[in-house]
Structure formats: C-alpha cells, structure tokens
PDB file of C-alpha atoms in Angstrom:
ATOM      1  CA  MET A   1     -23.057 -26.815 -49.352  1.00  0.00           C
ATOM      2  CA  THR A   2     -20.874 -23.912 -50.328  1.00  0.00           C
ATOM      3  CA  GLU A   3     -19.076 -21.649 -47.914  1.00  0.00           C
ATOM      4  CA  LYS A   4     -17.769 -18.137 -48.328  1.00  0.00           C
ATOM      5  CA  LEU A   5     -14.854 -16.644 -46.465  1.00  0.00           C
ATOM      6  CA  PRO A   6     -15.827 -14.837 -43.257  1.00  0.00           C
ATOM      7  CA  ARG A   7     -15.658 -11.062 -43.439  1.00  0.00           C
ATOM      8  CA  PHE A   8     -15.866  -8.086 -41.110  1.00  0.00           C
ATOM      9  CA  GLU A   9     -18.455  -5.344 -41.534  1.00  0.00           C
ATOM     10  CA  ARG A  10     -18.730  -2.029 -39.746  1.00  0.00           C
ATOM     11  CA  VAL A  11     -22.339  -1.424 -38.728  1.00  0.00           C
ATOM     12  CA  ASN A  12     -23.946   2.046 -38.823  1.00  0.00           C
ATOM     13  CA  ASP A  13     -23.658   2.467 -35.051  1.00  0.00           C
ATOM     14  CA  GLY A  14     -19.881   1.890 -35.277  1.00  0.00           C
ATOM     15  CA  SER A  15     -19.870  -1.673 -33.994  1.00  0.00           C
ATOM     16  CA  VAL A  16     -18.117  -4.492 -35.834  1.00  0.00           C
ATOM     17  CA  ALA A  17     -19.758  -7.702 -37.035  1.00  0.00           C
ATOM     18  CA  LEU A  18     -18.052 -10.904 -38.150  1.00  0.00           C
ATOM     19  CA  VAL A  19     -20.225 -12.185 -41.006  1.00  0.00           C
ATOM     20  CA  VAL A  20     -20.239 -15.863 -41.963  1.00  0.00           C
ATOM     21  CA  SER A  21     -22.281 -16.932 -45.010  1.00  0.00           C
ATOM     22  CA  HIS A  22     -22.954 -20.326 -46.556  1.00  0.00           C
ATOM     23  CA  GLN A  23     -25.530 -22.219 -48.574  1.00  0.00           C
ATOM     24  CA  ASP A  24     -27.275 -25.135 -46.937  1.00  0.00           C
ATOM     25  CA  GLU A  25     -28.003 -28.465 -48.607  1.00  0.00           C
ATOM     26  CA  PHE A  26     -31.246 -27.057 -50.051  1.00  0.00           C
ATOM     27  CA  GLY A  27     -29.528 -24.071 -51.704  1.00  0.00           C
ATOM     28  CA  ASN A  28     -30.772 -21.528 -49.161  1.00  0.00           C
ATOM     29  CA  ASP A  29     -28.381 -18.691 -48.332  1.00  0.00           C
ATOM     30  CA  CYS A  30     -27.643 -18.511 -44.606  1.00  0.00           C
ATOM     31  CA  THR A  31     -25.848 -15.586 -42.989  1.00  0.00           C
ATOM     32  CA  ILE A  32     -24.802 -15.333 -39.363  1.00  0.00           C
ATOM     33  CA  ARG A  33     -23.563 -12.078 -37.830  1.00  0.00           C
ATOM     34  CA  HIS A  34     -21.472 -12.198 -34.670  1.00  0.00           C
ATOM     35  CA  PHE A  35     -21.082  -8.773 -33.085  1.00  0.00           C
ATOM     36  CA  VAL A  36     -17.609  -8.322 -31.635  1.00  0.00           C
ATOM     37  CA  SER A  37     -15.592  -5.492 -30.157  1.00  0.00           C
ATOM     38  CA  GLU A  38     -13.151  -3.667 -32.391  1.00  0.00           C
ATOM     39  CA  LYS A  39     -10.270  -5.049 -30.315  1.00  0.00           C
ATOM     40  CA  THR A  40     -11.498  -8.623 -30.861  1.00  0.00           C
ATOM     41  CA  ALA A  41     -12.000  -7.959 -34.575  1.00  0.00           C
ATOM     42  CA  ASN A  42      -8.406  -6.743 -34.895  1.00  0.00           C
ATOM     43  CA  ARG A  43      -7.083  -9.817 -33.054  1.00  0.00           C
ATOM     44  CA  LEU A  44      -9.103 -12.162 -35.281  1.00  0.00           C
ATOM     45  CA  LEU A  45      -7.949 -10.366 -38.404  1.00  0.00           C
ATOM     46  CA  ASN A  46      -4.310 -10.625 -37.315  1.00  0.00           C
ATOM     47  CA  GLU A  47      -4.710 -14.371 -36.720  1.00  0.00           C
ATOM     48  CA  LEU A  48      -6.373 -14.844 -40.119  1.00  0.00           C
ATOM     49  CA  VAL A  49      -3.519 -12.986 -41.819  1.00  0.00           C
ATOM     50  CA  LYS A  50      -1.002 -15.297 -40.104  1.00  0.00           C
ATOM     51  CA  LEU A  51      -2.897 -18.378 -41.330  1.00  0.00           C
ATOM     52  CA  GLU A  52      -3.327 -17.180 -44.925  1.00  0.00           C
ATOM     53  CA  PRO A  53       0.140 -18.203 -46.249  1.00  0.00           C
ATOM     54  CA  ALA A  54      -0.318 -21.712 -44.811  1.00  0.00           C
ATOM     55  CA  ARG A  55      -3.768 -21.992 -46.405  1.00  0.00           C
ATOM     56  CA  GLN A  56      -2.374 -20.964 -49.797  1.00  0.00           C
ATOM     57  CA  VAL A  57       0.369 -23.602 -49.572  1.00  0.00           C
ATOM     58  CA  LEU A  58      -2.162 -26.316 -48.692  1.00  0.00           C
ATOM     59  CA  SER A  59      -4.393 -25.433 -51.649  1.00  0.00           C
ATOM     60  CA  LYS A  60      -1.583 -25.885 -54.210  1.00  0.00           C
TER      61      LYS A  60
END
C-alpha cells in the first residue's frame, strides 16, 4: 500500500475538502473526501505545519 500526503481542496461551491488518497493492496486508487469548515481546515493546516519540522527530523 502506498499513501499520499493529505491535501485540502476548495470545491466549486466554496466549501473545503480534506482529501486523503492511497493505494490498497490490490493497486486500486482510493480517495476519501472529508468536507470541513474553513475554520477547521485552517486549524488542521496550522497543526500540520507545526508537525512538519518534527517529521523531517525523524525521516533523516
């Protein structure tokens, strides 16, 4: 299984979706969209930014 980093997308109606994609054990692409408020999206993004330096240190 391979995983991709989650990302945020703005949908045509102005809502925000957190998109998580991965490949299952059979090689099928699977994408899940979680619709969230813009406020929640900003909070999640801020938390991800805080975690990024720690993730980079762990991968070295």
